[in-house]
XYZ file of C-alpha atoms in Angstrom:
206
model
C 1.882 14.888 13.822
C -1.664 14.105 14.859
C -3.354 10.728 14.719
C -7.035 10.203 13.965
C -9.195 7.106 13.806
C -12.367 6.184 11.982
C -15.580 7.277 13.727
C -17.291 4.069 12.592
C -16.451 1.018 14.683
C -14.708 -1.916 13.035
C -17.764 -4.110 13.590
C -19.937 -1.632 11.663
C -17.641 -1.428 8.643
C -18.457 -3.868 5.807
C -14.819 -4.064 4.694
C -13.498 -5.043 8.111
C -16.301 -7.554 8.595
C -15.568 -9.121 5.206
C -11.916 -9.484 6.139
C -12.805 -11.070 9.460
C -15.078 -13.630 7.823
C -13.196 -14.511 4.640
C -9.453 -14.087 5.238
C -7.859 -17.539 5.277
C -5.132 -18.091 7.883
C -2.339 -20.422 6.708
C 0.381 -21.242 9.297
C 3.844 -22.200 8.074
C 3.587 -20.604 4.619
C 5.690 -19.642 2.714
C 8.172 -20.825 5.358
C 8.185 -22.178 8.901
C 7.257 -19.601 11.520
C 5.254 -17.426 9.117
C 1.474 -17.113 9.402
C 0.137 -16.201 5.948
C -3.121 -14.243 5.724
C -4.651 -15.225 2.391
C -6.911 -12.514 0.963
C -7.873 -14.532 -2.127
C -11.372 -15.400 -0.799
C -11.980 -11.718 0.013
C -10.939 -10.576 -3.452
C -12.996 -13.310 -5.143
C -16.216 -12.344 -3.372
C -17.901 -9.450 -5.253
C -19.471 -7.756 -2.230
C -16.362 -8.096 -0.077
C -14.004 -6.879 -2.797
C -16.244 -3.892 -3.468
C -16.434 -3.081 0.242
C -12.656 -3.140 0.661
C -12.017 -1.048 -2.455
C -14.609 1.581 -1.546
C -13.345 1.695 2.032
C -9.840 2.536 0.828
C -11.033 4.980 -1.833
C -13.385 6.856 0.490
C -10.800 7.132 3.255
C -7.892 8.142 1.021
C -9.755 10.515 -1.285
C -8.621 13.582 0.657
C -4.954 12.641 0.215
C -5.376 14.326 -3.201
C -3.286 11.824 -5.140
C -2.558 12.277 -8.841
C -1.814 8.588 -9.387
C -2.159 5.280 -7.543
C 0.848 2.975 -7.212
C -0.026 -0.716 -6.875
C 2.643 -3.063 -5.524
C 3.307 -6.421 -7.177
C 1.201 -8.495 -7.025
C -2.016 -8.140 -5.006
C -1.457 -4.408 -4.905
C -2.187 -4.478 -8.643
C -5.691 -5.820 -7.997
C -6.464 -3.462 -5.140
C -4.685 -0.448 -6.592
C -6.372 -0.706 -9.987
C -9.825 -0.874 -8.443
C -9.129 2.001 -6.048
C -7.692 4.089 -8.891
C -10.880 3.496 -10.877
C -13.003 4.602 -7.912
C -10.921 7.773 -7.578
C -10.795 8.506 -11.302
C -7.011 8.099 -11.396
C -4.463 6.102 -13.349
C -2.496 3.158 -11.964
C 1.281 2.672 -11.845
C 2.371 -0.948 -11.427
C 5.402 -1.218 -9.153
C 6.907 -4.435 -10.517
C 9.151 -7.142 -9.145
C 12.658 -7.054 -10.557
C 13.194 -8.287 -14.103
C 9.627 -7.777 -15.338
C 10.042 -4.409 -17.076
C 12.032 -3.449 -20.194
C 14.914 -1.007 -19.656
C 15.537 1.630 -18.603
C 14.232 1.139 -15.063
C 14.716 2.495 -11.570
C 15.442 -0.346 -9.152
C 15.566 -0.784 -5.376
C 16.339 -3.903 -3.370
C 14.635 -4.603 -0.042
C 14.250 -7.177 2.714
C 11.102 -9.280 2.957
C 9.623 -10.873 6.054
C 11.047 -14.144 4.699
C 13.872 -13.226 2.281
C 14.917 -10.434 -0.081
C 13.810 -9.114 -3.475
C 13.819 -6.048 -5.748
C 11.229 -3.661 -7.166
C 11.345 -1.624 -10.365
C 9.440 1.172 -12.080
C 9.932 2.578 -15.591
C 12.617 5.249 -15.847
C 10.970 6.622 -19.009
C 7.514 6.920 -20.530
C 5.527 7.950 -17.441
C 5.787 11.596 -16.296
C 6.213 11.219 -12.519
C 7.987 14.499 -11.746
C 5.875 16.459 -9.242
C 3.129 13.823 -9.031
C 1.478 12.846 -5.741
C 1.265 9.061 -5.442
C -0.962 6.940 -3.195
C 0.755 3.575 -2.632
C -1.435 0.510 -2.093
C -0.483 -3.012 -1.022
C -2.265 -5.938 0.583
C -0.230 -6.360 3.782
C 2.130 -4.160 5.794
C 4.674 -6.411 7.526
C 8.249 -5.129 7.827
C 7.492 -2.251 5.462
C 10.310 -3.211 3.105
C 8.272 -3.231 -0.105
C 6.551 0.062 0.614
C 9.850 1.663 1.619
C 11.512 0.508 -1.610
C 8.537 1.736 -3.638
C 8.672 5.113 -1.977
C 12.395 5.368 -2.703
C 11.847 4.608 -6.391
C 9.089 7.171 -6.757
C 11.026 9.897 -4.983
C 14.051 9.203 -7.177
C 11.703 9.755 -10.131
C 10.686 13.137 -8.706
C 7.305 12.102 -7.320
C 5.960 12.469 -3.778
C 4.287 9.632 -1.915
C 1.295 11.364 -0.342
C -0.089 8.352 1.533
C -0.176 4.597 2.046
C -3.073 2.153 2.261
C -2.989 -1.548 3.105
C -5.649 -4.127 3.850
C -3.893 -5.922 6.716
C -1.045 -5.088 9.085
C 1.306 -7.413 10.964
C 1.567 -5.127 13.973
C 4.352 -7.014 15.759
C 6.812 -6.269 12.949
C 6.371 -2.498 13.392
C 6.524 -1.741 9.685
C 4.529 1.441 10.235
C 7.466 2.914 12.145
C 9.204 3.450 8.787
C 6.419 5.786 7.682
C 5.698 7.959 10.707
C 5.744 11.025 8.440
C 3.085 9.666 6.047
C -0.668 9.125 6.187
C -1.282 5.386 6.595
C -4.654 3.631 6.386
C -5.173 0.007 7.471
C -8.536 -1.424 6.398
C -8.764 -4.258 8.911
C -8.754 -1.901 11.904
C -10.154 1.238 10.306
C -7.073 2.997 11.650
C -6.147 6.177 9.866
C -2.959 7.760 11.174
C -1.005 10.915 10.404
C -3.633 12.357 8.079
C -2.253 15.899 8.367
C 0.770 14.948 6.236
C 1.253 17.086 3.120
C 3.616 17.036 0.171
C 6.356 18.777 2.147
C 6.357 16.513 5.188
C 6.071 13.451 2.933
C 9.501 14.242 1.539
C 11.118 14.727 4.947
C 11.465 10.993 5.572
C 12.976 9.973 2.255
C 14.934 6.728 2.560
C 17.776 5.896 0.226
C 19.246 2.413 0.097
């Protein structure tokens, strides 16, 4: 698999500059030893939010998604806006217990605990659909992995991933070496030759 990077430097990209200026760093939250990167100021600023959304949409357009999957909760905000830019619908990947039955459910480990994600088992035709998954931060990769599992169990293919920030030391990207992954804060765009076939090769089942 090949790896490519953005031809525009990070300093020249409005989205990356907005993240550098407005992301709030909060040590010791939600637990001791965790450094929380709060994107709320970025999302609340119209120009910065627009820059981040357009950066993701423009970079991921050639993934040819049929639907955007936004992960609970900030992935809802980002995913909805990116879906609008791409002319696509949005699928909310919810935390456990928020959807009426029947649901597909997967449990996963967080950076600081454990949780579960769910998607509807009925009502949304996912069979054969190509899904672009969007979240705010890639840490251990547990939430994205669980989301991918749910979608593949529903017959869909995850055709790419996009996040705003990455906690590189946790090596979450190693779980998705077969998928296109875009990280806004660095402008890094890896594995962009992935297609629907190779996306299914790394299916994880918990």
